[in-house]
Coordinates of C-alpha atoms and ligand atoms in Angstrom, one line a residue:
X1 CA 7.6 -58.5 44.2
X2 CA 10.1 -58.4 47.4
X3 CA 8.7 -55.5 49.1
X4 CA 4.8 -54.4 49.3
X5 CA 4.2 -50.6 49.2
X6 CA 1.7 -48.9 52.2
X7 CA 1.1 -45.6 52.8
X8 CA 1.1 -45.4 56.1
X9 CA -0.9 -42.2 57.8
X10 CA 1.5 -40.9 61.1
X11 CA 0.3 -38.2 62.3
X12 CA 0.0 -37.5 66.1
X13 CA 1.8 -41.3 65.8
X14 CA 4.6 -42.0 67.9
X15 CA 7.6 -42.7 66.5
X16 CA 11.3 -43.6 68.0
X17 CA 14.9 -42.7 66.6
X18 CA 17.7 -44.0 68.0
X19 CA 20.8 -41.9 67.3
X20 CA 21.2 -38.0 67.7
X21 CA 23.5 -37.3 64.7
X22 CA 22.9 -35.9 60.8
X23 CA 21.5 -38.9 59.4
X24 CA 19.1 -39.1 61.8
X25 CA 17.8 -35.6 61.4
X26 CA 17.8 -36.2 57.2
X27 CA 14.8 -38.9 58.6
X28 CA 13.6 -37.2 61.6
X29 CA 12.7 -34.0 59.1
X30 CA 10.2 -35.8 56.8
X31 CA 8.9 -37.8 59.9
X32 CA 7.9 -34.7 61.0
X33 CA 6.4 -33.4 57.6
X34 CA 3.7 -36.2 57.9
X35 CA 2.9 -35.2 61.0
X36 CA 4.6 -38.0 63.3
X37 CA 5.6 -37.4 67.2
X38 CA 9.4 -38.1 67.1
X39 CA 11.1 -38.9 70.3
X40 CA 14.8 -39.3 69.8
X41 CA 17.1 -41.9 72.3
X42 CA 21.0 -40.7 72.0
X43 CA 23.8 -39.8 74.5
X44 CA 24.1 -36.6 72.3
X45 CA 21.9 -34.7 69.9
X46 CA 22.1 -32.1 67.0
X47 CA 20.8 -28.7 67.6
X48 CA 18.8 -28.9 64.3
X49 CA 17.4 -32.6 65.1
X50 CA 16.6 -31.4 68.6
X51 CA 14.2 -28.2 67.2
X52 CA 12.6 -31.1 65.0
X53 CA 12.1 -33.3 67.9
X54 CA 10.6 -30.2 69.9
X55 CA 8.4 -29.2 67.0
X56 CA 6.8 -32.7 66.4
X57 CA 6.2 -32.7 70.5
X58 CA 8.1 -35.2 71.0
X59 CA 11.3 -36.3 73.7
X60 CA 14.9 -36.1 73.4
X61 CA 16.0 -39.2 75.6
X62 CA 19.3 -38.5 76.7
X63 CA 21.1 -41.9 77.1
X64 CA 22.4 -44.5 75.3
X65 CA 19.6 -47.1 73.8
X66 CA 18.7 -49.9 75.4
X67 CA 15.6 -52.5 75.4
X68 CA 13.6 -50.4 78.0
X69 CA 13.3 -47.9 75.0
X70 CA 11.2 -50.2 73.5
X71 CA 8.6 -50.3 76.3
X72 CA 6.2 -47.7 74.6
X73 CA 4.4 -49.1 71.3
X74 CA 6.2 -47.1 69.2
X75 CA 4.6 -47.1 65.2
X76 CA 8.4 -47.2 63.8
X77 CA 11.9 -47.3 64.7
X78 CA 14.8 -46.0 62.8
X79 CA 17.8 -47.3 64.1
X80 CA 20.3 -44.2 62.7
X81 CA 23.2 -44.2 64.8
X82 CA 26.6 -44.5 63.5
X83 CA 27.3 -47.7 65.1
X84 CA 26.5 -50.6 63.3
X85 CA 26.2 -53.3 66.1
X86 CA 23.6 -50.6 68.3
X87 CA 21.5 -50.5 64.8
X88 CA 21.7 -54.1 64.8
X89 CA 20.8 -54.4 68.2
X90 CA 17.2 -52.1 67.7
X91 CA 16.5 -53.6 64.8
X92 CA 16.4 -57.2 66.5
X93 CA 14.6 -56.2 69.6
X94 CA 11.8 -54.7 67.1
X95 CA 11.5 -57.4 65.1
X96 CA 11.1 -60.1 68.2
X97 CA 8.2 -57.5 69.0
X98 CA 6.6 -57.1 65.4
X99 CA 7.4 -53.6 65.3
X100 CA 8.4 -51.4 62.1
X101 CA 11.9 -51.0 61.9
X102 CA 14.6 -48.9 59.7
X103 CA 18.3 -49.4 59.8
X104 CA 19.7 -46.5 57.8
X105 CA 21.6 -47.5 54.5
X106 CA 21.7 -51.0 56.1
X107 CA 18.5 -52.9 54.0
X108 CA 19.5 -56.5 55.8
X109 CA 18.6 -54.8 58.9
X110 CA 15.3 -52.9 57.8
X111 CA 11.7 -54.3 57.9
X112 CA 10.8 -51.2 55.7
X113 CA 12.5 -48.7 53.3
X114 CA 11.9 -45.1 53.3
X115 CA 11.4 -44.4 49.5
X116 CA 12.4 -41.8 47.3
X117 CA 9.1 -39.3 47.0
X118 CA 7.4 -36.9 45.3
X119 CA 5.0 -34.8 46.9
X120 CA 2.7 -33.4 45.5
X121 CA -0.1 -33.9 48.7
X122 CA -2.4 -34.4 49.4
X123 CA -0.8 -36.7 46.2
X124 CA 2.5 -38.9 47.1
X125 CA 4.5 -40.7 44.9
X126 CA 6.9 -42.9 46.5
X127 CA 10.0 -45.1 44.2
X128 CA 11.3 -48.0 45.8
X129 CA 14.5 -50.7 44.8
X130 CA 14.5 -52.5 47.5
X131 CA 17.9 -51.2 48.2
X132 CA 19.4 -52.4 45.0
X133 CA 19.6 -48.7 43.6
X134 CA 18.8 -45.9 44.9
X135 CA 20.9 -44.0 42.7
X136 CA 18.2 -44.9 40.1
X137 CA 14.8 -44.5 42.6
X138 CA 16.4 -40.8 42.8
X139 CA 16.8 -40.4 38.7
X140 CA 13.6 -42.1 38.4
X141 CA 12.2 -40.0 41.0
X142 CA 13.5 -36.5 39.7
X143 CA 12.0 -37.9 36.3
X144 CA 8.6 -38.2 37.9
X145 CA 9.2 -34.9 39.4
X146 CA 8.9 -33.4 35.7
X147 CA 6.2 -35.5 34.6
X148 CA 3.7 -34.6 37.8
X149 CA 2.8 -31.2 37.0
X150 CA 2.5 -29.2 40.4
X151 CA -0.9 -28.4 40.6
X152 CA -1.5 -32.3 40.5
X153 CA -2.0 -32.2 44.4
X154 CA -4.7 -29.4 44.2
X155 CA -6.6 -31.5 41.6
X156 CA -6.3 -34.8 44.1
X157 CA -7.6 -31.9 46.9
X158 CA -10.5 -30.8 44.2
X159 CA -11.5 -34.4 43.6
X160 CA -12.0 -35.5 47.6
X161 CA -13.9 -32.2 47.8
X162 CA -16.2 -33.9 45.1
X163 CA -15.9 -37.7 45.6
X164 CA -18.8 -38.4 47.6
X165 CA -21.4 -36.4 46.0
X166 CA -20.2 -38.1 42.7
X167 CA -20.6 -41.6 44.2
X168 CA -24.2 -40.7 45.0
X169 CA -24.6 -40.0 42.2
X170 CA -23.8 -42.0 40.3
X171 CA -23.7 -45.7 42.1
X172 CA -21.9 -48.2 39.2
X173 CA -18.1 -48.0 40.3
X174 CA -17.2 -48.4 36.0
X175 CA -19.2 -46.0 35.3
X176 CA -17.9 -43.4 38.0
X177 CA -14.3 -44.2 37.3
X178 CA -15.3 -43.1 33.4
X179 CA -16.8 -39.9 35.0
X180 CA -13.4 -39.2 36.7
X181 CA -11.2 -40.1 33.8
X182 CA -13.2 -37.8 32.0
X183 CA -13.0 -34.9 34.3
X184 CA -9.0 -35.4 34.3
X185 CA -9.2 -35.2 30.4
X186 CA -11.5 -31.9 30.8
X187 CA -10.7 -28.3 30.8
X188 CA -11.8 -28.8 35.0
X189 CA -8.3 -30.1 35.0
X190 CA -6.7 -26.7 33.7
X191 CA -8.9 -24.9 35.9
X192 CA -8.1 -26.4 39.2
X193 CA -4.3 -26.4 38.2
X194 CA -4.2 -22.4 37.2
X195 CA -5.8 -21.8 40.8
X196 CA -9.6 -21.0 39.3
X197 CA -10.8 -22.8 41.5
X198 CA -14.9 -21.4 41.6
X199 CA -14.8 -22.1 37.5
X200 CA -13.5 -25.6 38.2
X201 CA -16.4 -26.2 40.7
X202 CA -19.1 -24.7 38.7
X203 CA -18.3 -26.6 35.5
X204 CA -18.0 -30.1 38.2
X205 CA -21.4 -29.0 39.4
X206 CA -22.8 -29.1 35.5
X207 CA -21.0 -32.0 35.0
X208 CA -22.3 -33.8 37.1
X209 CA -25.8 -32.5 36.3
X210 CA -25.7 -33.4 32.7
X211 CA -24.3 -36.6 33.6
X212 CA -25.6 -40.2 32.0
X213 CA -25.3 -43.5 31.7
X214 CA -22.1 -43.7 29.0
X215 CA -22.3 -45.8 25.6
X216 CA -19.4 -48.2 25.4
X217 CA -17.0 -48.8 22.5
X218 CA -14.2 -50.2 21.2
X219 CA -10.8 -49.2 20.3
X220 CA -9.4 -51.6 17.5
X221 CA -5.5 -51.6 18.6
X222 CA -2.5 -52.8 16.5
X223 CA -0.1 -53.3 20.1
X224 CA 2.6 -53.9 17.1
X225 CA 5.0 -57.1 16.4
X226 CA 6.1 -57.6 20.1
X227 CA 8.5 -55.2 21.5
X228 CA 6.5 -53.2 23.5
X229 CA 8.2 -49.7 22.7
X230 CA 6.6 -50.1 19.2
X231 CA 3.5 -49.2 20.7
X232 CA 2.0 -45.9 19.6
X233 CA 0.5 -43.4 22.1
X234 CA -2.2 -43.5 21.3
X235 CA -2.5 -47.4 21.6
X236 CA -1.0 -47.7 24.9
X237 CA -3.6 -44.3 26.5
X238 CA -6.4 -46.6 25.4
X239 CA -4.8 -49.8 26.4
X240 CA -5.2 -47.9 29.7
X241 CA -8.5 -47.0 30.0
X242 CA -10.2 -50.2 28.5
X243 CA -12.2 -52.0 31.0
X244 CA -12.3 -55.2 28.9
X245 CA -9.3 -56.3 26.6
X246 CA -9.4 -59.0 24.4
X247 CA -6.4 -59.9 23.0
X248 CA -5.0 -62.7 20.2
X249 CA -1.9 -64.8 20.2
X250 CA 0.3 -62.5 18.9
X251 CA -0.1 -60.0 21.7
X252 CA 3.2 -59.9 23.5
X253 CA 3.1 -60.4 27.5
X254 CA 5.1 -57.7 28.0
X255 CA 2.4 -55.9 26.1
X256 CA -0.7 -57.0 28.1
X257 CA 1.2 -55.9 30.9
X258 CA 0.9 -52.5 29.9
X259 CA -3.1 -52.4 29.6
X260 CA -4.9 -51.1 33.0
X261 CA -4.5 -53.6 35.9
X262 CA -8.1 -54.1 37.1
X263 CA -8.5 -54.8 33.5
X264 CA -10.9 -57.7 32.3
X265 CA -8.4 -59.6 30.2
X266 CA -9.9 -62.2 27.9
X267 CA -7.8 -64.6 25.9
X268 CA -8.8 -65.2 22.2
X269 CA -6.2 -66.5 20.5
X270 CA -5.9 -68.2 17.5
X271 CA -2.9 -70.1 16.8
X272 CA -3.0 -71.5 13.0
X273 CA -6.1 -73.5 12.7
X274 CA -6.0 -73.7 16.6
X275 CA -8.5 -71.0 16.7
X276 CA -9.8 -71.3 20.5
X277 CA -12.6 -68.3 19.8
X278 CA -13.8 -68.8 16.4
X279 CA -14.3 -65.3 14.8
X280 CA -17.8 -65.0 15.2
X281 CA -18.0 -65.4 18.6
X282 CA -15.1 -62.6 18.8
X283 CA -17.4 -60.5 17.1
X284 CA -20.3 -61.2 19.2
X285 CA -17.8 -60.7 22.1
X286 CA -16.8 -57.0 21.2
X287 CA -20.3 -56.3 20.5
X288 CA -21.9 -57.9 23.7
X289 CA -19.7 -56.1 25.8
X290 CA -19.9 -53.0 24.1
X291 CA -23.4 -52.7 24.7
X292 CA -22.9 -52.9 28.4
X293 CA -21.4 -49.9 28.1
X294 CA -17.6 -51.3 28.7
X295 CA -14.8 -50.0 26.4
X296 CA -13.3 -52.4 24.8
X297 CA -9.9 -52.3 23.9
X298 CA -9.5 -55.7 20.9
X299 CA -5.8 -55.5 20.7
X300 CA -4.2 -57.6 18.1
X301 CA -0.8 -58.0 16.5
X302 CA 0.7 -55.8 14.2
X303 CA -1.8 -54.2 12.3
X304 CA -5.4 -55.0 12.7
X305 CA -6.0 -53.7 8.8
X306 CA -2.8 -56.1 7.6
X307 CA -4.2 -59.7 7.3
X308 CA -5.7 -59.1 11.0
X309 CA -9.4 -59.5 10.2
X310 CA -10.0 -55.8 11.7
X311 CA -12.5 -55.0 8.7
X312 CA -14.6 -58.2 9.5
X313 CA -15.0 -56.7 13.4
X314 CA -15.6 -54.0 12.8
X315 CA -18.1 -54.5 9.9
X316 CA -20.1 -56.4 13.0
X317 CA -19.8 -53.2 14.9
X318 CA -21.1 -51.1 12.5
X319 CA -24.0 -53.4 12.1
X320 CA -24.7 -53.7 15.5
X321 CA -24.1 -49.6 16.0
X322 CA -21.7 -49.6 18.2
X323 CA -19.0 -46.8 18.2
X324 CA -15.4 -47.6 17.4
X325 CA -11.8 -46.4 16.6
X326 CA -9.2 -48.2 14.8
X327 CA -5.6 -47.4 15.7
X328 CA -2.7 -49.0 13.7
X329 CA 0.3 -50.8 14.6
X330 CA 3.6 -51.5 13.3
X331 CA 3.0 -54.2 11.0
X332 CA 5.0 -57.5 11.6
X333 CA 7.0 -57.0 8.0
X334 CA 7.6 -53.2 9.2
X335 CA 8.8 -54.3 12.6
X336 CA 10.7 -57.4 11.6
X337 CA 12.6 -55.9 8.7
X338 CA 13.9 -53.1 10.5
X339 CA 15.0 -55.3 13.4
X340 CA 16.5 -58.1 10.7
X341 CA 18.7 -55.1 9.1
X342 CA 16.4 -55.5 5.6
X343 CA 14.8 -52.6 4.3
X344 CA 11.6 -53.6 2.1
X345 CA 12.5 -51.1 -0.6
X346 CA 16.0 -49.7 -1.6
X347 CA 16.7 -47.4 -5.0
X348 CA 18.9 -50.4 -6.2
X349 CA 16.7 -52.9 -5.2
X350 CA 13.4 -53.2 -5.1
X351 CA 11.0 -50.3 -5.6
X352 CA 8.0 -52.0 -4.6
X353 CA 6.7 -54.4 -2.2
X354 CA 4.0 -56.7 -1.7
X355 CA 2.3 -58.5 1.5
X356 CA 1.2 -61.9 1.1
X357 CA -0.6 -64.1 3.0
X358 CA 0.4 -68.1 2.4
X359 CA -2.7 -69.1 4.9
X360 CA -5.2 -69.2 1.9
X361 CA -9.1 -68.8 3.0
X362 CA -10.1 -72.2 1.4
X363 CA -11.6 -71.9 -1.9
X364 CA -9.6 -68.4 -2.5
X365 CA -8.2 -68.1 -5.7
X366 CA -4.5 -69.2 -6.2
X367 CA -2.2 -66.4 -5.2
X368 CA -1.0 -64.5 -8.6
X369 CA 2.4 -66.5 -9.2
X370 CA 2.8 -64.4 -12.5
X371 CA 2.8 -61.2 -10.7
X372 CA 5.1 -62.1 -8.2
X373 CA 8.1 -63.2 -10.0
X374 CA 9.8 -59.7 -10.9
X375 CA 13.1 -59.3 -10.2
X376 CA 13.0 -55.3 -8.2
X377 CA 10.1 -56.0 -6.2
X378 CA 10.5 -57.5 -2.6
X379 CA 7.8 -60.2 -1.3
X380 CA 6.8 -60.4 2.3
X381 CA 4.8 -63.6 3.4
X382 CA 3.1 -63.7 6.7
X383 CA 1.6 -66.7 7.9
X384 CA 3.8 -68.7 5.5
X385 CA 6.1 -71.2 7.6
X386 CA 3.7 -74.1 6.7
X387 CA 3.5 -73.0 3.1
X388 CA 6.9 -71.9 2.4
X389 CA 8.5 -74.9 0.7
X390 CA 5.0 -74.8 -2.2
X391 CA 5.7 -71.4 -2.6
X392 CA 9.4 -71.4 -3.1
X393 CA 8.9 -73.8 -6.1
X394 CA 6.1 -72.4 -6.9
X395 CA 7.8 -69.3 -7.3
X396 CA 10.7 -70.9 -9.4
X397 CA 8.4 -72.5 -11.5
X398 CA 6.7 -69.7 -12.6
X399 CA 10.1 -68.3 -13.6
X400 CA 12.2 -66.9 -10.4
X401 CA 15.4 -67.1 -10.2
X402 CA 16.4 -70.2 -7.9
X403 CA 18.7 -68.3 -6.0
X404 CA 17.0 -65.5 -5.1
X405 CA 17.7 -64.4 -1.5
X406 CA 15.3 -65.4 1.3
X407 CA 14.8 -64.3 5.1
X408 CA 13.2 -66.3 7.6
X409 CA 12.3 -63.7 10.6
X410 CA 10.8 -65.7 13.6
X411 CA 9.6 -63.7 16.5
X412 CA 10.9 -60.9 14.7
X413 CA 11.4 -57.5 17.4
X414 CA 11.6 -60.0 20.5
X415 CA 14.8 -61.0 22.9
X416 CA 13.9 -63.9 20.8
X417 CA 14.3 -63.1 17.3
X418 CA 16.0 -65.5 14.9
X419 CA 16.6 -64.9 11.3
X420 CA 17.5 -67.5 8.5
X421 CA 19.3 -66.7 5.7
X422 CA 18.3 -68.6 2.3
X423 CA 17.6 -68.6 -1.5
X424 CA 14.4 -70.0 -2.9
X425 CA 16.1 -73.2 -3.5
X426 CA 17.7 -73.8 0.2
X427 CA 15.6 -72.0 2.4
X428 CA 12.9 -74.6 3.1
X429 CA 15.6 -77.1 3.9
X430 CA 17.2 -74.8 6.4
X431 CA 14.0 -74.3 8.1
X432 CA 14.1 -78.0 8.7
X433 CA 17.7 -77.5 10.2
X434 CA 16.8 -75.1 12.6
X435 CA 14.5 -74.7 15.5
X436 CA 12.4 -71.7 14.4
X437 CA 9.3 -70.9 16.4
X438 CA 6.0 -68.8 14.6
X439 CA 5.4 -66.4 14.0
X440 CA 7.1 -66.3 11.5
X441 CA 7.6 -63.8 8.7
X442 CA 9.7 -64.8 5.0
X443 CA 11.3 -61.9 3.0
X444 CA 12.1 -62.6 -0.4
X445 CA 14.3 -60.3 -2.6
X446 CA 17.4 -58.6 -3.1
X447 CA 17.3 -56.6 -0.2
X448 CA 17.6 -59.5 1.8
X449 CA 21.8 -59.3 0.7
X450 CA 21.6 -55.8 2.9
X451 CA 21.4 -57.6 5.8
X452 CA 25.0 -58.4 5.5
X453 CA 25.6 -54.2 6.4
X454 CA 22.9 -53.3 8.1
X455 CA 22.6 -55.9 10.5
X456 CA 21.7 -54.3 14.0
X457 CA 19.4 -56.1 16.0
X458 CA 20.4 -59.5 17.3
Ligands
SAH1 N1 -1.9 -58.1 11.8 C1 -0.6 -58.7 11.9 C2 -0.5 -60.0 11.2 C3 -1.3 -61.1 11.7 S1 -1.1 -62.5 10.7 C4 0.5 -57.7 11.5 O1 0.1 -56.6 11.0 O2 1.6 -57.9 11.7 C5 0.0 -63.4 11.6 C6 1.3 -63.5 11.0 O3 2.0 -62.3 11.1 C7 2.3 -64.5 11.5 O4 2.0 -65.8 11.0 C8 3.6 -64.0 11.0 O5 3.8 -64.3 9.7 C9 3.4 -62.5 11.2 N2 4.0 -62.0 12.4 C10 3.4 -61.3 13.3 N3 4.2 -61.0 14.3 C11 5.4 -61.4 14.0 C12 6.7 -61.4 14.6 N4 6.9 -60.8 15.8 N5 7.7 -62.0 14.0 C13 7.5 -62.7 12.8 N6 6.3 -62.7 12.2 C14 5.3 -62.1 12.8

């Protein structure tokens, strides 16, 4: 991060500009806005920045800038002449004396940016690029415009009118920032932003009053096979409001990213036979944090009902009685055949599909090689890289044709995705000649051929 956002508070706060022209009024007017006292140093000034100046209270300086300017503490400069050696000239004198400078359209010369804003106050959303676009702070900006309904600065007025009887209220910071989020997913909301105000406060008041200590629970998540945009709503709004997340292997960094900030973010992941939480203690995790009354957002690969031990989890919940929902993800075959160009069924092809696992519990039955040798049925194995070359000849033995197309999809739906192209015969010996990472997913079928058309993603 090269610049640090503040919001800085200016009113009755002196402030200086140094040039008298138009694009020192475009500052000088939302200086003004928040209240600062502008005095203005130029040889000449606008008529319109001159009523600003007068209406903050503060000086027109008529003469050309000089170092004696700086004499009074001044909060911030904006240097916004149109001479570019006097703007290099302030902003040097202020930064010798620590003071916060602005060199219009010149970000070399500025200790701070003005950003792009929207205002919805006593709510105020500033976009900053650190100077590197602010063609696309402005589109982000007029974006954020539509998103931020209006009467979003009446409900951040409503909620300091309530704030501190809340807090007395109720003391546990967690459990007052559920209160809130729960007020903001209320009708209370509607209320304040149609103008009834006297409704809104009444229902805060019962609110309030029937307020007590919440039960926690856990959302189940499938955060998909690794591109974040795969996500489903609802996934990423409870990502959100999770105070604890505890996430596997497979979970995408981009992903975590997503999930609140002030999150607790525990690590559980289980690379194959690696498993650095075993299972139970997962369990007991979920459970023992549920019970504090923490939601707990267990967000796991793909699916969390496709060979992502979801059921055992939440069979503990269940036994422990603590609440949950389960929200599914794009499962890695979904995600990675789409992104390979593959599609898992096709009229000509295959009309069915099966998911396999090659990561065998030990002492589980033998997969069913009988069942798995038709010709119009397309085979997806997760988990399978170590098993691959057994189950190719398996699958031969028991009657496959040898050169029956295989895929090898490694961090399928990633920047880094990598797909091998095979028969049953070949593929394990291509794995060998190539670096491929897990996870790693194996297609085997016809439809693998499509690829050839339908290519798209790497
Ligand atoms: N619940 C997950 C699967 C967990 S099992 C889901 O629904 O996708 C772990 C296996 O999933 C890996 O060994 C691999 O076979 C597969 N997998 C998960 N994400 C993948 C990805 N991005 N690319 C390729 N394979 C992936």
């Amino acid at each position: 991060m090269e610049i640090f956002p503040i919001s800085l508070k200016l009113q009755q706060q002196r402030c200086l500009i140094v040039g008298g022209g138009h694009i020192a009024y475009r500052k000088a007017i939302l200086l003004q806005k928040a209240g600062a006292i502008l005095d203005v140093v130029a040889p000449e000034i606008d008529a319109n920045l001159l009523e600003i100046v007068k209406k903050s209270t503060g000086t027109f300086l008529q003469h050309t800038f000089s170092e004696k300017d700086l004499a009074f503490p001044y909060r911030l400069v904006i240097a916004a002449t149109n001479v570019a050696e006097v703007n290099h000239q302030v902003f040097a004198l202020c930064e010798q004396r620590n003071l916060l400078v602005n060199s219009v359209d010149d970000i070399p010369h500025c200790r701070f940016m003005m950003p792009a804003i929207i205002d919805r106050s006593p709510l105020v959303i500033s976009v900053a690029s650190n100077g590197t676009s602010p063609v696309l702070s402005r589109q982000l900006r007029t974006k954020i415009e539509t998103l931020v309904p209006q009467g979003m600065g009446k409900l951040a007025e409503f909620s300091g009118q309530w704030r501190k009887q809340v807090k007395e209220k109720i003391s546990n910071p967690d459990q007052r920032r559920v209160f809130w989020e729960d007020v903001y997913a209320s009708a209370i909301k509607e209320q304040v932003f149609t103008g009834n105000l006297d409704t809104a406060h009444d229902m805060m008041r019962q609110a309030l009053d029937t307020w007590s200590i919440p039960k926690g629970e856990v959302y189940l998540v499938g955060a998909g096979p690794g591109d974040p945009e795969l996500l489903t709503l609802k996934a990423l709004r409870l990502m959100q409001q999770a105070d604890v997340v505890i996430y596997d292997r497979l979970v995408s960094a981009p992903i975590l990213e997503l999930c609140r900030r002030d999150a607790v973010k525990i690590y559980v992941g289980k690379a194959r036979s690696n498993h650095s939480v075993p299972q139970d203690g997962i369990n007991a995790l979920l459970v023992q944090y549920a019970q504090q009354g923490k939601r707990v957002c267990r967000l796991k690969g793909g699916d969390p009902f496709i060979f992502g031990r979801g059921g055992e989890e939440i069979q503990e919940l269940f036994a422990a009685g603590v609440a949950f929902q389960v929200v599914p993800g794009i499962t890695a075959a979904s995600g990675c055949s789409a992104y390979a160009g593959i599609p898992l069924t096709h009229r000509d092809y295959a009309q069915s599909v099966r998911f396999l696992t090659g990561h065998l519990k030990e002492g589980s039955p033998e997969l069913p090689w009988q069942e798995l040798v038709y010709e119009n049925q397309t085979l997806v194995l997760y988990m399978g890289l170590v098993g691959l070359d057994r189950i190719c000849k398996q699958l031969i033995a028991h009657g496959q044709r040898p050169n029956m197309p295989v895929a090898l999809i490694s961090k399928g739906t990633t920047p880094e995705q990598k797909v091998v192209v095979g028969t049953l015969q070949d593929i394990a010996s291509k794995v060998a000649e190539h670096q491929i990472h897990a996870p790693t997913l194996t297609i085997i079928g016809e439809v693998v051929t499509l690829r050839e058309q339908l290519q798209w993603g790497e």
